[in-house]
Each structure stands twice: as structure tokens, then as C-alpha cells.
Amino acid sequence: MSTLKKVGVLTSGGDAPGMNACIRAVTRAAIYNGLQVFGIRYGFQGLIQGDIHQLFANSVSNIIQLGGTILKSARSAEFTTPEGRQKAYEQLQKAGIQALVVIGGDGSYRGAHEFITAYPDIQVIGLPGTIDNDLGGTDATIGFDTAINTAMRAIDNIRDTADAFNRLFFVEVMGRDSGFIALHVGLSSGAEAILVPEEKTNLEALIEILDTGWKRHKTSSIIVVAEGDDAGGAFEVAAKVKQRFSHYETKVAILGHIQRGGSPTCQDRVLATRLGAAAIESLLQGKTGIALGICHHQIRETELLAAAQTRESINPSLLRLVDILSV
Ligand code: ATP
């Protein structure tokens, strides 16, 4: 029989669509199981400051469809210090909260790991909330599906205008260290090339692809560039290509933060809902120090630090597919 009575939930790091669906599931599953649940605003920073508020079933009504996070998010330099984590612990003690659900990315998982290393009497479960899809222990992170669909629709619109004017568009998508968004968005929008941080960019090869397209009278081309590509962002790559390839009018579009916002897709809502409820189940079973994810439709547990470190690498055969299909 679990002695758990009070659970806290927070969102941390970059916000992601589906975080609200996750907060709702954590809250309702906790209440269903007779627990009290507390929302901690502004992530770890809010925890340090005691920004803690009890949530009731109706506190999370009508939020499943909203992007962003009703609990707000933050990055906290103070939490990376032992003193900051001690303050956070004292706030939990004061509120009588025995367990935490941390919804965030790899940094949040590292922070949660450091926290329970110092304070093992607090149970912590991590849930993957980031648009980057760069965590281990899950096939997808909450927010990724929405982000790629938003970016894909934006590129569909760009393609219309690119086609009307014989334009070469360089579209920059999010991904400082990871090309997952660029790969999926590029494949689904029929991009001529995709540049990702995981693979060294070969500008000569890119120009050859564009040249082949030009010779067979292609009227427009779209190159998707992850913001962390080694050849630079979209502006830099566009400038380098323009010097060598002046047949098209060259344009750059930076999709930026539109990729973070918007109503979550069905897939993200279901993922967030399953994981939120599973986190409460795990806590009731006395589990701690793990991140939950879904792999092949099944809930999977991974040690927090392992989930933060083991990101899947992008599939090179999918990158090749872009080359094959852009002939
Ligand atoms: P995203 O990937 O979407 O940006 P994230 O969770 O990786 O999300 P970060 O800003 O890297 O975002 O991390 C969130 C917070 O976690 C940090 O602001 C910091 O408070 C805490 N954190 C990160 N790394 C550590 C660490 N090594 N030790 C303690 N706390 C950490």
C-alpha cells in the first residue's frame, strides 16, 4: 500500500504542444487515485520560489487542445547549483509533496536526476516534453508530431509561391543539435534536399542536385535546413549557394517559433495522455528515477540519465531517400 498522498507536476525547458494534455492526465489520474496534486509554475525556478498551487479536476478542464503550458516553463540557472536544489527540496517539504512529475527535455531529466541523487526521499518521474525528439526511451517526444505538422504546412504554403516565381527557397527549421524535425518535414513536403547537423553538408553535391533540377526545367526548389547545420543556418547556406547558382531567385524563410505553438495533434494528445496517467501509476508502484516513454505502442521505463543521453540517431537511409526522390 503506497503512502503517497501529494504529487507535484511541472513543465521545464522549451515548451511543447501537448504539455497541457499531459498536465491534465497527471492531474486527473492522481485525483482518480485519491492523491492531491499540485501544479508548480515556471519549472524548477518556480519550485525554488515556492510557486506551488493545488490543482483540482476542473483546474485542467478545456486545456487538452491548447499549445504551450498552463504551468508556464522556465530555465533555471539556480537549480543547477546544490544550493538551488536544496531550496527546491525545502519547498517540497513545506508543502508536504512527496513526488514530482517533471515534463521536459534532456536538461530537465539531468536536473531531476541531480535532484533525487541529493534527495532520494522524493520520488521523481520524467516525461518527454520537447519538440526536438532527442530523448532516449521513447519513439517520439510530446510536441514533435505537432511541430513537424506545423512546419510541413508552412512549407506547403511556401511551395505555392516558390513555384509561381521560379524561386529557390531555403527554409530553416528548429534543431540546434538534431535533424529529426528537418528530416521529417523535408520528407513530408517533398524537399529537394535536407541539411542536418548529424551529417557533414556537401555544398557541391547540393549544387549538383539543383543543377540537375534546373536542366529538367524544375521551376522551384525547397531546401530544408536545420538551424544547427554545420554549413550554417539558412541565410548562410543560401548566400554560399547563390554565389555559384544564380539561375533562380533565392529566398530564405526562418520558421522559428511558429513550430512550438499551436494546438497539439491527435498523436501528441494521445501520447501525452497515456504518459501522464502512466506516471501516476509508476509513482503509486513506488518507482522513481525513471523517464517514461512509448516504444512500439508499449510504455517503457528508462533510467533518467540514460534517457537524457541516449538519443536515437537519424536514419541515414531516410536522408538518402530524399536524394533518390529529388531526381
Ligand atoms: P528543451 O530540450 O526542450 O530545451 P530541456 O529540458 O533540455 O528542454 P534545458 O534548459 O536544457 O531544457 O533544461 C531545463 C532546466 O533543467 C535548466 O534550466 C536547469 O534548471 C535544469 N538543468 C539542466 N541541466 C542540469 C544539470 N546538469 N543539473 C541540474 N539541473 C539541470
CSV table of C-alpha atoms and ligand atoms in Angstrom, one decimal:
chain,number,residue,atom,x,y,z
A,1,MET,CA,0.0,0.0,0.0
A,2,SER,CA,1.5,3.3,-1.1
A,3,THR,CA,1.9,6.1,1.4
A,4,LEU,CA,1.9,8.6,-1.4
A,5,LYS,CA,-0.5,11.4,-0.8
A,6,LYS,CA,0.7,14.6,-2.5
A,7,VAL,CA,2.2,14.8,-6.0
A,8,GLY,CA,3.7,17.8,-7.8
A,9,VAL,CA,3.8,18.4,-11.6
A,10,LEU,CA,5.9,20.9,-13.5
A,11,THR,CA,6.9,21.7,-17.1
A,12,SER,CA,10.6,22.7,-17.7
A,13,GLY,CA,12.8,23.8,-20.6
A,14,GLY,CA,11.4,24.6,-24.0
A,15,ASP,CA,7.6,24.4,-24.1
A,16,ALA,CA,6.0,21.9,-26.4
A,17,PRO,CA,2.4,21.3,-27.7
A,18,GLY,CA,0.9,18.5,-25.7
A,19,MET,CA,2.3,19.6,-22.4
A,20,ASN,CA,-1.2,20.7,-21.3
A,21,ALA,CA,-2.7,17.4,-22.3
A,22,CYS,CA,0.0,15.8,-20.1
A,23,ILE,CA,-0.7,18.1,-17.1
A,24,ARG,CA,-4.4,17.2,-17.4
A,25,ALA,CA,-3.7,13.5,-17.5
A,26,VAL,CA,-1.3,13.7,-14.5
A,27,THR,CA,-3.9,15.7,-12.5
A,28,ARG,CA,-6.9,13.7,-13.3
A,29,ALA,CA,-5.2,10.3,-12.8
A,30,ALA,CA,-3.8,11.5,-9.5
A,31,ILE,CA,-7.2,12.6,-8.3
A,32,TYR,CA,-8.8,9.4,-9.5
A,33,ASN,CA,-6.3,7.5,-7.3
A,34,GLY,CA,-7.1,9.6,-4.2
A,35,LEU,CA,-4.0,11.8,-4.4
A,36,GLN,CA,-3.7,15.5,-4.0
A,37,VAL,CA,-1.9,17.2,-6.9
A,38,PHE,CA,0.0,20.5,-7.1
A,39,GLY,CA,1.0,22.4,-10.1
A,40,ILE,CA,4.4,24.1,-9.9
A,41,ARG,CA,4.6,27.1,-12.1
A,42,TYR,CA,7.8,28.1,-14.0
A,43,GLY,CA,9.6,24.8,-13.8
A,44,PHE,CA,12.4,24.3,-11.4
A,45,GLN,CA,12.7,28.0,-10.8
A,46,GLY,CA,9.1,28.2,-9.6
A,47,LEU,CA,9.8,25.2,-7.4
A,48,ILE,CA,12.7,27.1,-5.7
A,49,GLN,CA,10.5,30.1,-5.2
A,50,GLY,CA,7.5,28.0,-3.9
A,51,ASP,CA,5.2,28.9,-6.8
A,52,ILE,CA,3.0,25.9,-5.9
A,53,HIS,CA,-0.8,25.7,-6.3
A,54,GLN,CA,-3.2,22.8,-5.7
A,55,LEU,CA,-4.9,21.6,-8.9
A,56,PHE,CA,-8.4,20.2,-9.0
A,57,ALA,CA,-10.2,18.2,-11.7
A,58,ASN,CA,-11.7,21.4,-13.1
A,59,SER,CA,-8.3,23.3,-13.0
A,60,VAL,CA,-7.4,21.3,-16.1
A,61,SER,CA,-10.8,21.5,-17.9
A,62,ASN,CA,-10.7,22.6,-21.5
A,63,ILE,CA,-6.9,22.6,-21.9
A,64,ILE,CA,-6.2,19.3,-23.8
A,65,GLN,CA,-6.4,21.2,-27.1
A,66,LEU,CA,-4.1,24.1,-26.1
A,67,GLY,CA,-0.5,24.6,-27.1
A,68,GLY,CA,2.0,26.0,-24.6
A,69,THR,CA,1.7,25.1,-20.9
A,70,ILE,CA,-0.7,26.4,-18.3
A,71,LEU,CA,2.0,25.9,-15.7
A,72,LYS,CA,4.5,28.1,-17.7
A,73,SER,CA,8.0,27.0,-18.2
A,74,ALA,CA,11.4,28.4,-17.4
A,75,ARG,CA,15.1,27.7,-17.5
A,76,SER,CA,16.8,27.9,-14.1
A,77,ALA,CA,20.5,28.5,-13.5
A,78,GLU,CA,19.9,28.4,-9.7
A,79,PHE,CA,18.6,24.8,-9.9
A,80,THR,CA,21.9,23.7,-11.4
A,81,THR,CA,23.6,24.5,-8.1
A,82,PRO,CA,23.3,22.4,-4.9
A,83,GLU,CA,22.0,25.5,-3.0
A,84,GLY,CA,19.3,25.9,-5.5
A,85,ARG,CA,18.2,22.3,-5.3
A,86,GLN,CA,18.2,22.5,-1.5
A,87,LYS,CA,15.8,25.4,-1.7
A,88,ALA,CA,13.6,23.4,-4.0
A,89,TYR,CA,13.7,20.4,-1.6
A,90,GLU,CA,12.7,22.7,1.3
A,91,GLN,CA,9.7,24.0,-0.7
A,92,LEU,CA,8.5,20.4,-1.3
A,93,GLN,CA,9.0,19.6,2.4
A,94,LYS,CA,7.0,22.7,3.3
A,95,ALA,CA,4.1,21.7,1.0
A,96,GLY,CA,4.3,18.0,2.0
A,97,ILE,CA,4.8,17.0,-1.6
A,98,GLN,CA,6.5,13.5,-1.8
A,99,ALA,CA,6.7,13.0,-5.5
A,100,LEU,CA,7.3,15.0,-8.7
A,101,VAL,CA,6.4,14.6,-12.3
A,102,VAL,CA,8.8,16.5,-14.5
A,103,ILE,CA,7.7,17.2,-18.1
A,104,GLY,CA,10.7,18.4,-20.2
A,105,GLY,CA,13.7,17.7,-22.3
A,106,ASP,CA,17.2,16.3,-21.6
A,107,GLY,CA,18.2,19.2,-19.4
A,108,SER,CA,15.1,18.7,-17.3
A,109,TYR,CA,15.9,15.0,-17.0
A,110,ARG,CA,19.5,15.8,-15.9
A,111,GLY,CA,18.2,18.3,-13.3
A,112,ALA,CA,15.7,15.7,-12.0
A,113,HIS,CA,18.5,13.1,-11.7
A,114,GLU,CA,20.7,15.5,-9.8
A,115,PHE,CA,17.8,16.3,-7.5
A,116,ILE,CA,17.0,12.8,-6.5
A,117,THR,CA,20.7,11.9,-6.1
A,118,ALA,CA,20.8,14.5,-3.3
A,119,TYR,CA,17.2,13.9,-2.1
A,120,PRO,CA,16.3,10.3,-2.6
A,121,ASP,CA,13.2,10.6,-0.4
A,122,ILE,CA,11.4,12.5,-3.2
A,123,GLN,CA,10.1,10.2,-6.0
A,124,VAL,CA,10.6,11.7,-9.4
A,125,ILE,CA,9.3,10.5,-12.8
A,126,GLY,CA,10.4,12.3,-16.1
A,127,LEU,CA,8.1,12.6,-19.1
A,128,PRO,CA,9.5,13.6,-22.6
A,129,GLY,CA,8.1,17.0,-23.4
A,130,THR,CA,10.2,18.6,-26.2
A,131,ILE,CA,9.6,19.3,-29.8
A,132,ASP,CA,13.2,18.1,-30.6
A,133,ASN,CA,12.5,14.3,-30.4
A,134,ASP,CA,16.1,14.0,-29.0
A,135,LEU,CA,15.4,11.8,-25.9
A,136,GLY,CA,16.1,8.1,-25.4
A,137,GLY,CA,13.5,5.6,-24.2
A,138,THR,CA,10.6,6.7,-26.4
A,139,ASP,CA,9.8,6.6,-30.1
A,140,ALA,CA,8.5,10.2,-30.0
A,141,THR,CA,8.5,13.0,-27.6
A,142,ILE,CA,5.4,15.1,-26.7
A,143,GLY,CA,5.3,18.0,-29.2
A,144,PHE,CA,7.3,16.6,-32.0
A,145,ASP,CA,4.4,15.4,-34.1
A,146,THR,CA,2.7,18.8,-33.8
A,147,ALA,CA,5.9,20.7,-34.6
A,148,ILE,CA,6.6,18.7,-37.8
A,149,ASN,CA,3.0,19.1,-39.0
A,150,THR,CA,3.1,22.8,-38.4
A,151,ALA,CA,6.3,23.2,-40.3
A,152,MET,CA,5.1,20.9,-43.1
A,153,ARG,CA,2.0,23.1,-43.7
A,154,ALA,CA,4.2,26.2,-43.7
A,155,ILE,CA,6.4,24.7,-46.4
A,156,ASP,CA,3.3,23.7,-48.4
A,157,ASN,CA,2.4,27.4,-48.5
A,158,ILE,CA,5.9,28.4,-49.4
A,159,ARG,CA,6.0,25.9,-52.2
A,160,ASP,CA,3.0,27.6,-53.9
A,161,THR,CA,4.8,31.0,-54.0
A,162,ALA,CA,8.1,29.4,-54.9
A,163,ASP,CA,6.5,27.7,-57.9
A,164,ALA,CA,4.9,30.9,-59.1
A,165,PHE,CA,8.2,32.8,-59.4
A,166,ASN,CA,10.9,30.2,-60.1
A,167,ARG,CA,12.3,30.6,-56.7
A,168,LEU,CA,14.8,28.6,-54.7
A,169,PHE,CA,13.7,28.6,-51.1
A,170,PHE,CA,15.9,27.8,-48.1
A,171,VAL,CA,13.6,27.0,-45.2
A,172,GLU,CA,15.2,26.9,-41.7
A,173,VAL,CA,13.5,24.7,-39.1
A,174,MET,CA,14.3,24.1,-35.5
A,175,GLY,CA,17.1,21.7,-34.5
A,176,ARG,CA,20.3,23.0,-32.9
A,177,ASP,CA,21.8,19.6,-32.4
A,178,SER,CA,19.3,17.3,-34.0
A,179,GLY,CA,17.9,16.9,-37.6
A,180,PHE,CA,14.8,15.0,-36.7
A,181,ILE,CA,12.5,17.9,-37.4
A,182,ALA,CA,14.3,18.8,-40.7
A,183,LEU,CA,14.2,15.1,-41.8
A,184,HIS,CA,10.5,14.6,-41.3
A,185,VAL,CA,9.5,18.0,-42.5
A,186,GLY,CA,11.7,17.7,-45.6
A,187,LEU,CA,10.4,14.2,-46.5
A,188,SER,CA,6.8,15.1,-46.0
A,189,SER,CA,7.0,18.3,-48.0
A,190,GLY,CA,8.9,16.9,-50.9
A,191,ALA,CA,12.1,19.0,-50.3
A,192,GLU,CA,14.9,18.7,-52.9
A,193,ALA,CA,17.5,18.5,-50.1
A,194,ILE,CA,17.7,18.4,-46.3
A,195,LEU,CA,20.7,19.7,-44.4
A,196,VAL,CA,21.1,18.3,-40.8
A,197,PRO,CA,23.7,18.7,-38.1
A,198,GLU,CA,24.3,14.9,-38.0
A,199,GLU,CA,25.8,14.8,-41.5
A,200,LYS,CA,28.5,17.0,-43.0
A,201,THR,CA,26.9,19.2,-45.6
A,202,ASN,CA,28.4,18.9,-49.1
A,203,LEU,CA,27.6,22.1,-50.9
A,204,GLU,CA,29.0,20.8,-54.2
A,205,ALA,CA,26.5,17.9,-54.1
A,206,LEU,CA,23.7,20.3,-53.3
A,207,ILE,CA,24.5,22.5,-56.2
A,208,GLU,CA,24.6,19.4,-58.5
A,209,ILE,CA,21.1,18.4,-57.3
A,210,LEU,CA,19.9,22.0,-58.1
A,211,ASP,CA,21.6,22.0,-61.4
A,212,THR,CA,20.0,18.7,-62.4
A,213,GLY,CA,16.6,20.1,-61.5
A,214,TRP,CA,17.3,23.3,-63.5
A,215,LYS,CA,18.3,21.3,-66.6
A,216,ARG,CA,15.0,19.4,-66.5
A,217,HIS,CA,13.1,22.7,-66.2
A,218,LYS,CA,12.2,22.4,-62.5
A,219,THR,CA,10.5,25.7,-61.6
A,220,SER,CA,11.1,25.8,-57.9
A,221,SER,CA,13.1,24.0,-55.3
A,222,ILE,CA,12.9,23.8,-51.5
A,223,ILE,CA,15.9,23.1,-49.3
A,224,VAL,CA,15.2,22.4,-45.6
A,225,VAL,CA,18.0,23.5,-43.3
A,226,ALA,CA,18.1,22.5,-39.6
A,227,GLU,CA,19.2,25.6,-37.6
A,228,GLY,CA,22.3,23.7,-36.3
A,229,ASP,CA,23.6,22.5,-39.7
A,230,ASP,CA,27.4,22.6,-40.0
A,231,ALA,CA,27.3,24.8,-43.1
A,232,GLY,CA,25.4,27.4,-41.2
A,233,GLY,CA,21.8,28.5,-40.9
A,234,ALA,CA,19.5,29.0,-43.9
A,235,PHE,CA,20.8,32.6,-44.6
A,236,GLU,CA,24.4,31.4,-44.7
A,237,VAL,CA,23.8,28.4,-46.9
A,238,ALA,CA,21.6,30.4,-49.2
A,239,ALA,CA,24.4,33.0,-49.6
A,240,LYS,CA,27.0,30.3,-50.4
A,241,VAL,CA,24.8,28.6,-53.0
A,242,LYS,CA,23.7,31.9,-54.6
A,243,GLN,CA,27.4,32.7,-55.5
A,244,ARG,CA,27.5,29.5,-57.6
A,245,PHE,CA,24.0,29.1,-58.8
A,246,SER,CA,22.2,32.3,-59.9
A,247,HIS,CA,19.5,30.8,-62.2
A,248,TYR,CA,16.8,31.1,-59.5
A,249,GLU,CA,15.8,33.9,-57.3
A,250,THR,CA,16.9,32.8,-53.9
A,251,LYS,CA,14.7,33.3,-50.8
A,252,VAL,CA,15.1,32.4,-47.2
A,253,ALA,CA,12.3,31.6,-44.7
A,254,ILE,CA,13.0,31.0,-41.0
A,255,LEU,CA,10.1,29.2,-39.5
A,256,GLY,CA,11.2,29.9,-35.9
A,257,HIS,CA,8.8,29.8,-33.0
A,258,ILE,CA,5.6,29.0,-35.1
A,259,GLN,CA,6.9,25.4,-34.8
A,260,ARG,CA,6.5,25.5,-31.0
A,261,GLY,CA,2.9,26.8,-30.9
A,262,GLY,CA,-0.5,25.6,-32.0
A,263,SER,CA,-3.0,23.0,-30.9
A,264,PRO,CA,-1.4,19.6,-30.4
A,265,THR,CA,-2.1,16.9,-33.0
A,266,CYS,CA,-4.2,13.8,-32.1
A,267,GLN,CA,-0.9,11.8,-31.8
A,268,ASP,CA,0.6,14.2,-29.3
A,269,ARG,CA,-2.5,14.4,-27.2
A,270,VAL,CA,-2.8,10.6,-27.0
A,271,LEU,CA,1.0,10.3,-26.2
A,272,ALA,CA,0.8,12.9,-23.5
A,273,THR,CA,-2.4,11.5,-22.0
A,274,ARG,CA,-1.0,7.9,-21.8
A,275,LEU,CA,2.3,9.0,-20.4
A,276,GLY,CA,0.7,11.4,-17.8
A,277,ALA,CA,-1.5,8.6,-16.5
A,278,ALA,CA,1.3,6.1,-16.5
A,279,ALA,CA,3.5,8.5,-14.4
A,280,ILE,CA,0.9,8.4,-11.6
A,281,GLU,CA,0.7,4.5,-11.9
A,282,SER,CA,4.5,4.3,-11.6
A,283,LEU,CA,4.6,6.6,-8.6
A,284,LEU,CA,1.9,4.5,-6.9
A,285,GLN,CA,4.1,1.5,-7.5
A,286,GLY,CA,6.9,3.2,-5.7
A,287,LYS,CA,9.1,3.8,-8.8
A,288,THR,CA,11.5,6.7,-9.0
A,289,GLY,CA,14.4,8.0,-11.1
A,290,ILE,CA,12.9,6.9,-14.4
A,291,ALA,CA,11.7,8.5,-17.6
A,292,LEU,CA,8.6,7.0,-19.2
A,293,GLY,CA,8.2,6.8,-23.0
A,294,ILE,CA,6.3,4.8,-25.5
A,295,CYS,CA,8.2,2.3,-27.8
A,296,HIS,CA,6.3,0.2,-30.2
A,297,HIS,CA,3.0,1.2,-28.6
A,298,GLN,CA,4.1,0.0,-25.1
A,299,ILE,CA,5.0,2.1,-22.1
A,300,ARG,CA,8.8,1.9,-21.5
A,301,GLU,CA,10.8,2.8,-18.4
A,302,THR,CA,14.4,4.2,-18.8
A,303,GLU,CA,16.7,5.5,-16.1
A,304,LEU,CA,16.6,9.3,-16.3
A,305,LEU,CA,20.2,9.9,-17.2
A,306,ALA,CA,20.2,7.2,-19.8
A,307,ALA,CA,17.1,8.7,-21.4
A,308,ALA,CA,18.9,12.1,-21.4
A,309,GLN,CA,22.0,10.7,-23.0
A,310,THR,CA,20.8,8.1,-25.5
A,311,ARG,CA,19.1,9.9,-28.3
A,312,GLU,CA,18.3,8.0,-31.3
A,313,SER,CA,20.3,9.0,-34.4
A,314,ILE,CA,18.5,9.9,-37.5
A,315,ASN,CA,18.2,7.1,-40.1
A,316,PRO,CA,20.7,7.7,-42.9
A,317,SER,CA,18.6,5.7,-45.4
A,318,LEU,CA,15.8,8.3,-45.0
A,319,LEU,CA,18.2,11.0,-45.9
A,320,ARG,CA,19.2,9.0,-49.0
A,321,LEU,CA,15.6,8.7,-49.9
A,322,VAL,CA,15.4,12.5,-50.3
A,323,ASP,CA,18.3,12.3,-52.9
A,324,ILE,CA,16.6,9.5,-54.7
A,325,LEU,CA,13.2,11.3,-54.9
A,326,SER,CA,14.6,14.6,-55.9
A,327,VAL,CA,16.0,13.4,-59.3
B,1,ATP,P1,14.4,21.5,-24.4
B,1,ATP,O1,15.3,20.4,-24.9
B,1,ATP,O2,13.1,21.5,-25.0
B,1,ATP,O3,15.1,22.8,-24.5
B,1,ATP,P2,15.3,21.0,-21.7
B,1,ATP,O4,14.7,20.3,-20.6
B,1,ATP,O5,16.5,20.2,-22.3
B,1,ATP,O6,14.2,21.2,-22.8
B,1,ATP,P3,17.1,22.9,-20.5
B,1,ATP,O7,17.0,24.4,-20.4
B,1,ATP,O8,18.3,22.3,-21.1
B,1,ATP,O9,15.8,22.4,-21.3
B,1,ATP,O10,16.9,22.3,-19.0
B,1,ATP,C1,15.8,22.8,-18.2
B,1,ATP,C2,16.3,23.1,-16.8
B,1,ATP,O11,16.9,21.9,-16.2
B,1,ATP,C3,17.5,24.1,-16.8
B,1,ATP,O12,17.1,25.4,-16.9
B,1,ATP,C4,18.1,23.7,-15.4
B,1,ATP,O13,17.4,24.4,-14.4
B,1,ATP,C5,17.9,22.2,-15.3
B,1,ATP,N1,19.1,21.5,-15.6
B,1,ATP,C6,19.6,21.2,-16.8
B,1,ATP,N2,20.8,20.5,-16.7
B,1,ATP,C7,21.0,20.4,-15.4
B,1,ATP,C8,22.0,19.7,-14.6
B,1,ATP,N3,23.1,19.1,-15.2
B,1,ATP,N4,21.9,19.8,-13.3
B,1,ATP,C9,20.9,20.4,-12.7
B,1,ATP,N5,19.9,21.0,-13.4
B,1,ATP,C10,19.9,21.0,-14.7
